[in-house]
XYZ file of C-alpha atoms in Angstrom:
467
model
C -1.978 11.588 21.537
C -0.464 11.596 18.374
C 0.307 8.069 16.823
C 3.154 6.813 14.924
C 3.415 4.217 12.119
C 6.333 2.423 11.256
C 7.535 1.341 7.317
C 8.543 -2.020 6.786
C 10.236 -2.544 3.601
C 10.872 -6.077 2.486
C 12.917 -7.548 -0.626
C 14.004 -5.364 -3.763
C 10.684 -3.998 -4.645
C 9.642 -2.993 -1.193
C 12.916 -1.027 -0.704
C 12.867 0.826 -3.674
C 9.264 1.933 -2.964
C 10.519 3.017 0.544
C 13.359 4.858 -1.203
C 10.777 7.352 -3.036
C 8.274 7.265 -0.049
C 11.042 8.851 2.413
C 12.178 11.194 -0.260
C 8.627 12.464 -1.057
C 7.842 12.449 2.683
C 10.787 14.859 3.512
C 9.775 16.872 0.646
C 6.112 17.270 1.823
C 7.140 18.024 5.402
C 9.940 20.695 4.249
C 7.308 22.392 2.481
C 5.150 22.774 5.544
C 7.357 22.935 8.251
C 8.584 26.391 7.570
C 10.084 26.854 11.068
C 11.985 23.580 11.313
C 10.589 22.357 14.413
C 10.103 18.926 15.431
C 6.068 18.512 15.461
C 3.433 16.249 15.805
C 3.178 15.731 11.829
C 6.895 14.753 11.517
C 6.860 12.531 14.634
C 4.329 10.152 13.008
C 7.045 8.824 10.740
C 10.218 10.304 12.101
C 12.302 10.521 15.116
C 14.509 13.617 16.148
C 17.747 12.399 17.640
C 20.865 13.604 18.998
C 23.922 12.229 17.060
C 26.366 13.203 19.745
C 25.355 10.275 21.753
C 25.942 6.512 20.812
C 23.684 5.300 20.080
C 21.779 8.619 19.320
C 19.336 9.796 22.084
C 15.734 10.722 21.143
C 14.617 13.958 21.607
C 10.934 14.011 22.840
C 8.498 16.170 20.911
C 7.212 18.155 23.760
C 5.283 21.168 22.465
C 6.301 20.717 19.041
C 9.129 23.689 19.397
C 12.410 21.940 19.765
C 14.315 21.953 16.421
C 15.046 19.751 14.312
C 18.602 17.826 15.012
C 18.771 14.858 13.018
C 15.786 12.756 11.565
C 15.411 9.192 11.272
C 13.021 7.106 9.615
C 10.759 5.039 11.487
C 11.595 2.131 8.907
C 12.964 -1.430 9.328
C 14.707 -2.238 6.014
C 14.885 -6.072 5.201
C 16.445 -7.765 2.200
C 18.334 -10.805 1.732
C 20.445 -9.089 -1.225
C 22.162 -6.150 -0.078
C 22.622 -4.441 -3.454
C 19.246 -2.087 -3.039
C 19.430 -1.226 0.597
C 23.436 -0.297 0.092
C 22.358 1.797 -2.542
C 19.917 3.682 -0.604
C 22.663 4.164 2.187
C 25.090 5.482 0.210
C 22.525 8.174 -1.626
C 20.983 11.200 -0.264
C 18.853 9.698 2.119
C 21.327 7.502 3.739
C 21.231 9.715 7.081
C 17.675 8.877 7.577
C 17.790 5.176 8.118
C 19.078 4.003 11.301
C 21.911 1.277 11.214
C 20.170 -0.973 13.829
C 17.318 -1.139 11.879
C 18.678 -2.951 8.724
C 18.664 -6.672 8.274
C 20.418 -7.896 5.121
C 22.393 -10.735 3.857
C 23.753 -11.379 0.314
C 22.774 -14.667 -1.420
C 19.141 -13.466 -2.141
C 16.154 -15.784 -2.056
C 16.284 -16.978 -5.572
C 12.919 -16.073 -6.587
C 11.540 -18.664 -4.228
C 9.053 -18.381 -1.699
C 9.895 -21.417 0.248
C 13.394 -19.807 0.553
C 12.120 -16.459 1.991
C 9.503 -17.861 4.102
C 10.789 -20.956 5.393
C 14.934 -20.507 5.213
C 15.213 -17.030 6.111
C 11.914 -16.434 8.077
C 13.298 -19.341 10.582
C 16.930 -17.784 10.458
C 16.207 -14.093 11.156
C 13.126 -14.274 13.118
C 14.372 -13.194 16.281
C 16.477 -10.632 14.537
C 13.195 -9.495 13.076
C 11.373 -9.416 15.959
C 14.072 -7.538 18.505
C 14.322 -5.109 14.917
C 10.760 -4.323 14.946
C 10.508 -3.874 18.623
C 13.285 -1.414 19.081
C 11.616 0.482 16.728
C 8.369 -0.170 18.406
C 9.349 1.385 21.683
C 10.375 4.167 20.152
C 6.927 5.503 19.476
C 4.792 7.159 22.043
C 1.498 5.378 20.324
C 2.115 2.985 17.752
C -0.960 2.608 15.745
C 0.106 1.001 12.584
C 2.754 -0.895 10.484
C 3.076 -0.055 6.640
C 4.601 -3.221 4.909
C 5.540 -3.057 1.056
C 6.935 -5.956 -0.754
C 6.032 -7.469 -4.140
C 4.452 -10.857 -4.427
C 6.210 -12.447 -7.457
C 9.631 -12.683 -6.267
C 11.457 -14.551 -3.506
C 12.394 -12.134 -0.547
C 9.477 -9.907 -0.903
C 6.852 -12.528 -1.385
C 8.164 -15.151 1.155
C 9.770 -13.164 3.772
C 7.516 -10.180 3.555
C 4.356 -12.520 4.081
C 6.348 -14.053 6.811
C 7.071 -10.467 8.526
C 3.302 -9.949 8.096
C 2.446 -13.183 10.182
C 5.155 -11.931 12.889
C 3.572 -8.699 13.077
C 0.137 -10.266 13.882
C 1.588 -12.602 16.338
C 3.770 -10.060 18.459
C 2.098 -6.595 17.915
C -1.522 -7.716 17.760
C -2.966 -4.085 18.343
C -1.284 -2.395 15.533
C -3.020 -2.104 12.298
C -0.894 -3.983 9.298
C -1.579 -2.370 6.082
C 0.295 -4.162 3.190
C 1.241 -2.772 -0.196
C 1.562 -5.722 -2.267
C 2.705 -5.653 -5.938
C 1.580 -8.023 -8.156
C 3.605 -9.399 -11.227
C 2.906 -8.359 -14.729
C 1.735 -11.524 -16.727
C 5.139 -11.189 -18.741
C 7.406 -10.641 -16.003
C 10.954 -12.867 -16.086
C 10.342 -14.942 -12.983
C 8.647 -18.088 -14.143
C 7.937 -19.279 -10.566
C 5.892 -15.847 -9.953
C 2.235 -17.466 -9.850
C 3.412 -19.811 -7.264
C 4.888 -17.150 -5.122
C 1.992 -15.176 -5.623
C -0.490 -17.561 -4.860
C 1.511 -18.466 -1.861
C 1.874 -14.963 -0.340
C -1.617 -14.023 -0.773
C -2.706 -16.865 1.338
C -0.505 -15.086 3.793
C -1.975 -11.835 3.128
C -5.417 -13.317 3.288
C -4.843 -14.642 6.756
C -2.504 -11.801 8.468
C -2.881 -8.269 7.153
C -5.804 -5.940 8.064
C -5.860 -4.310 4.943
C -4.128 -5.199 1.498
C -3.485 -2.312 -1.131
C -3.007 -4.290 -4.256
C -0.698 -2.423 -6.831
C -0.107 -4.281 -10.266
C 3.109 -3.805 -12.002
C 1.474 -3.642 -15.421
C -0.974 -0.765 -14.381
C 1.826 1.563 -13.059
C 3.910 0.754 -16.748
C 0.466 1.627 -18.221
C 0.167 4.811 -16.084
C 3.774 6.058 -16.826
C 3.620 5.232 -20.216
C 0.589 7.438 -20.830
C 2.414 10.156 -18.539
C 5.516 9.876 -20.992
C 3.165 10.578 -23.806
C 1.858 13.741 -22.229
C -0.726 12.509 -20.857
C -2.909 11.448 -23.740
C -5.748 9.781 -22.048
C -9.537 9.033 -23.057
C -10.869 11.426 -20.266
C -12.022 14.816 -21.190
C -9.989 18.170 -21.083
C -9.220 19.044 -17.402
C -7.809 15.427 -16.641
C -5.881 15.191 -14.082
C -2.743 13.310 -15.227
C 0.669 15.100 -15.764
C 4.396 14.534 -16.498
C 5.401 17.471 -14.544
C 6.834 20.573 -15.715
C 10.555 20.330 -17.362
C 12.093 18.135 -14.836
C 13.591 15.313 -16.642
C 12.197 11.590 -16.050
C 13.519 9.692 -13.383
C 16.892 8.164 -14.431
C 16.326 4.507 -12.782
C 13.347 3.156 -14.696
C 11.165 1.662 -11.706
C 11.325 5.493 -10.153
C 8.464 6.694 -11.748
C 6.167 3.777 -10.717
C 7.409 3.585 -7.488
C 6.994 7.449 -6.939
C 3.151 6.692 -7.950
C 2.767 4.123 -5.044
C 4.677 6.227 -2.528
C 2.316 9.145 -3.588
C -0.629 6.735 -2.658
C 0.846 6.076 0.536
C 1.583 9.693 1.758
C -1.977 10.564 0.818
C -3.656 7.500 2.865
C -1.458 9.067 5.861
C -2.049 12.373 5.219
C -4.829 12.895 7.631
C -2.982 11.513 10.782
C -0.190 14.053 9.998
C -2.106 17.213 8.970
C -4.969 19.392 10.022
C -8.261 19.034 7.830
C -11.830 19.656 8.572
C -12.625 15.967 7.936
C -10.118 13.764 9.406
C -9.821 10.104 8.985
C -7.516 8.062 11.124
C -6.070 4.829 9.926
C -8.379 2.826 12.147
C -11.231 4.169 10.306
C -10.218 2.560 6.913
C -10.427 -0.830 8.137
C -13.494 -0.310 10.185
C -15.685 1.319 7.550
C -14.176 -0.272 4.239
C -13.866 -4.249 5.694
C -17.292 -5.518 5.768
C -16.483 -9.118 6.597
C -13.197 -10.929 7.638
C -10.388 -11.402 4.842
C -12.142 -9.481 2.161
C -9.772 -6.733 2.979
C -8.593 -6.050 -0.675
C -8.802 -2.167 -0.905
C -8.549 -1.092 -4.701
C -6.376 2.087 -4.803
C -6.937 4.931 -7.682
C -5.148 8.210 -7.362
C -5.626 11.695 -9.358
C -3.487 13.485 -10.135
C -1.082 10.890 -11.507
C 2.083 11.897 -11.887
C 5.804 10.021 -12.098
C 8.067 12.422 -11.225
C 9.219 14.044 -7.464
C 9.141 17.812 -8.593
C 6.028 17.992 -10.270
C 3.445 20.858 -10.499
C 0.610 19.686 -12.201
C -1.709 22.194 -14.517
C -5.238 23.656 -12.908
C -8.199 21.205 -13.418
C -11.676 20.895 -12.441
C -12.485 18.939 -9.063
C -15.776 17.484 -10.893
C -13.398 15.840 -13.141
C -10.952 14.161 -10.168
C -13.704 12.548 -8.816
C -14.701 10.923 -12.374
C -11.438 10.000 -13.056
C -11.107 8.263 -9.118
C -13.748 5.974 -10.397
C -11.980 5.196 -14.020
C -9.694 1.981 -14.481
C -7.067 4.520 -16.126
C -6.669 6.018 -12.684
C -6.710 2.486 -10.760
C -3.230 1.180 -9.604
C -4.768 -2.177 -10.813
C -6.107 -2.977 -14.275
C -9.643 -4.463 -13.284
C -12.662 -2.142 -14.276
C -14.552 -1.021 -10.921
C -17.633 -0.134 -13.581
C -17.808 -4.030 -13.905
C -17.964 -4.958 -10.103
C -19.799 -4.001 -6.927
C -18.740 -1.581 -4.431
C -19.105 -2.925 -0.817
C -17.368 0.120 0.610
C -15.553 3.208 -0.795
C -13.529 5.864 1.213
C -12.419 9.315 -0.590
C -9.680 10.792 0.787
C -9.239 14.411 -0.640
C -6.157 17.095 0.391
C -6.092 20.562 -0.531
C -9.007 23.350 -0.412
C -12.179 20.878 -0.980
C -15.476 21.539 1.161
C -17.907 18.795 2.200
C -20.597 20.064 -0.288
C -17.932 19.302 -2.985
C -17.690 16.007 -1.668
C -21.677 15.449 -1.415
C -22.323 17.128 -4.872
C -19.784 14.737 -6.396
C -21.135 11.731 -4.620
C -24.822 12.186 -5.561
C -23.456 12.878 -9.251
C -21.652 9.595 -9.678
C -23.634 7.501 -7.654
C -26.203 6.044 -10.157
C -23.081 5.246 -12.233
C -21.927 3.070 -9.505
C -23.094 -0.205 -8.303
C -22.909 -0.629 -4.542
C -23.771 -3.802 -2.347
C -27.713 -3.451 -1.463
C -27.141 -3.709 1.911
C -24.329 -0.688 2.225
C -25.842 1.801 -0.425
C -24.608 4.204 2.054
C -21.284 2.764 2.331
C -18.867 5.738 1.872
C -16.262 7.590 4.041
C -15.008 10.674 3.243
C -11.647 12.744 4.480
C -10.949 15.937 4.180
C -7.231 17.130 4.859
C -6.080 20.893 4.470
C -2.534 20.060 3.243
C -2.213 19.059 -0.151
C 0.600 17.156 -1.768
C 3.758 19.381 -2.913
C 3.071 20.940 -6.274
C -0.560 20.524 -6.378
C -3.746 22.325 -5.275
C -5.829 19.486 -4.591
C -5.351 15.392 -4.629
C -7.721 12.774 -4.341
C -7.196 9.161 -3.455
C -10.276 6.570 -3.654
C -9.769 3.098 -1.707
C -12.783 0.917 -2.779
C -13.406 -2.654 -1.589
C -14.942 -3.725 -4.969
C -15.778 -7.188 -6.327
C -13.649 -6.242 -9.298
C -10.392 -7.133 -7.411
C -11.635 -10.869 -8.565
C -10.253 -10.419 -11.961
C -7.073 -9.964 -10.575
C -7.236 -13.320 -8.341
C -8.385 -15.120 -11.592
C -5.586 -14.080 -13.697
C -3.064 -15.461 -10.895
C -5.113 -18.479 -10.705
C -4.741 -19.287 -14.084
C -1.370 -18.627 -14.239
C -0.588 -20.890 -11.343
C -2.607 -23.656 -13.080
C -0.657 -23.873 -15.791
C 2.370 -24.684 -13.740
C 0.498 -26.494 -11.138
C -1.202 -29.017 -13.469
C 1.873 -30.383 -14.454
C 3.701 -29.820 -11.323
C 6.753 -28.033 -13.033
C 9.183 -26.244 -10.595
C 7.132 -27.587 -7.982
C 10.481 -29.608 -6.510
C 12.388 -26.297 -5.914
C 10.144 -25.447 -3.143
C 9.728 -28.934 -1.705
C 13.624 -29.272 -1.578
C 13.826 -26.237 0.406
C 11.491 -28.258 3.372
C 8.043 -26.736 2.149
C 5.407 -29.693 2.354
C 3.975 -30.021 -1.004
C 0.196 -29.365 0.441
C 1.073 -25.848 0.805
C 0.196 -25.421 -2.829
C -3.268 -27.099 -2.567
C -3.896 -24.874 0.776
C -2.707 -21.540 -0.757
C -4.654 -22.308 -3.970
C -8.019 -22.920 -1.847
C -7.670 -19.933 0.237
C -7.357 -18.015 -3.183
C -10.426 -19.665 -4.691
C -12.469 -18.884 -1.295
C -11.846 -15.396 -1.058
C -12.730 -15.169 -4.657
C -16.105 -16.814 -3.777
C -16.604 -14.752 -0.996
C -16.543 -11.434 -3.107
C -18.669 -13.432 -6.049
C -21.135 -14.703 -3.837
C -21.676 -10.887 -2.264
C -21.998 -9.591 -5.983
C -24.641 -12.168 -6.553
C -26.266 -11.479 -3.154
C -30.242 -10.298 -3.809
C -31.110 -6.627 -2.466
C -33.258 -6.242 0.179
C -36.914 -7.300 -0.086
C -39.188 -4.560 -1.001
C -41.874 -3.512 1.740
C -45.168 -4.966 1.752
C -48.125 -2.444 0.742
C -49.944 -2.841 4.446
C -54.162 -2.691 3.576
C -56.167 -1.818 6.615
């Protein structure tokens, strides 16, 4: 039985990433699905509906030979400012979204976690639950939620983390994968350190996996792409500005395309055939060895910023090397300075198991793995590559290097918290002041867990037995 996933897009950032995700998903399926039939692969993220009825009626997948009538995304769009969602609805993807699965307001959250979480969370709780339940009831076998939001603003951080908590309460059997976009150091939201730490506390408690993405890392990648792929890697490196297609007009489209491609890659195995498919539930089972230590650092190769991309040929071995480089990571932390607790290599295209084993053996001496999990590799092979590419590789690493990202947030948080700056904006919205300390303690605790794991001694050497 094929499974389905529901995408929950929250806030401006989440909905902008979602827009790129659905555009690229349609391109990907259009390339593979030549007959125009609604099959299991399409059913993962889309419904096939008959729009002659009101409300539209779902057409079952059946044998996978039913023609596509009208596709509707398995998506719930939430934003307390309606601008981005309205823009999406007026664009070429407007017909893909079900109007009954949109939740908007007009006033926004004012870059305040407390407004998004406490005010709008309580106000829209029942509507959010009913809207998500409506999407879930249209699934034959709901497996996971992909939640997208930033953690630096108000709606994304506050309402986004509220939604993740709701999902755990209302749909405890479905996996919760959260793509959390971390703010850059020089962002224009002065309260972003508060918002981020308050949001992270919720994600530590209620998400199954968090895929951290840094705005600054995405900007650095896009800058290198715009320079023509001038990176330190050797010739054959897999970074591309694409063909002669003009760069996206919207400033964040390039960054959002990278995140959208990462999510499509993550979900390729459930949608397409492969010799070694990896299901979503296997990610959590294999990469999260301890509760709450569920931050999986993504790196992606090739890296490209455009939708219409045809990357130049490159060596497979170089792609593996790139995947363990900080320049291909979606956060700026250096994985070589951390310890791997576990690692997944998800490949798309014509790649053999022998290629993977050879490269693991080649790279193993350069990587530090936890002494109790030296064989902590998970490999997935999906036969269908991304559009315009021969091969692609997504690496998901549970690596202690993520503590440097946490430490940066902690330091920015403390600069404000020591002098109680801007605190009244949160407490005036009904937030108990103790939440600041509780959230900070939660962040410090997860940092300690990763630090202690990295410092743990290896297994004792076996004693020589003398007879």
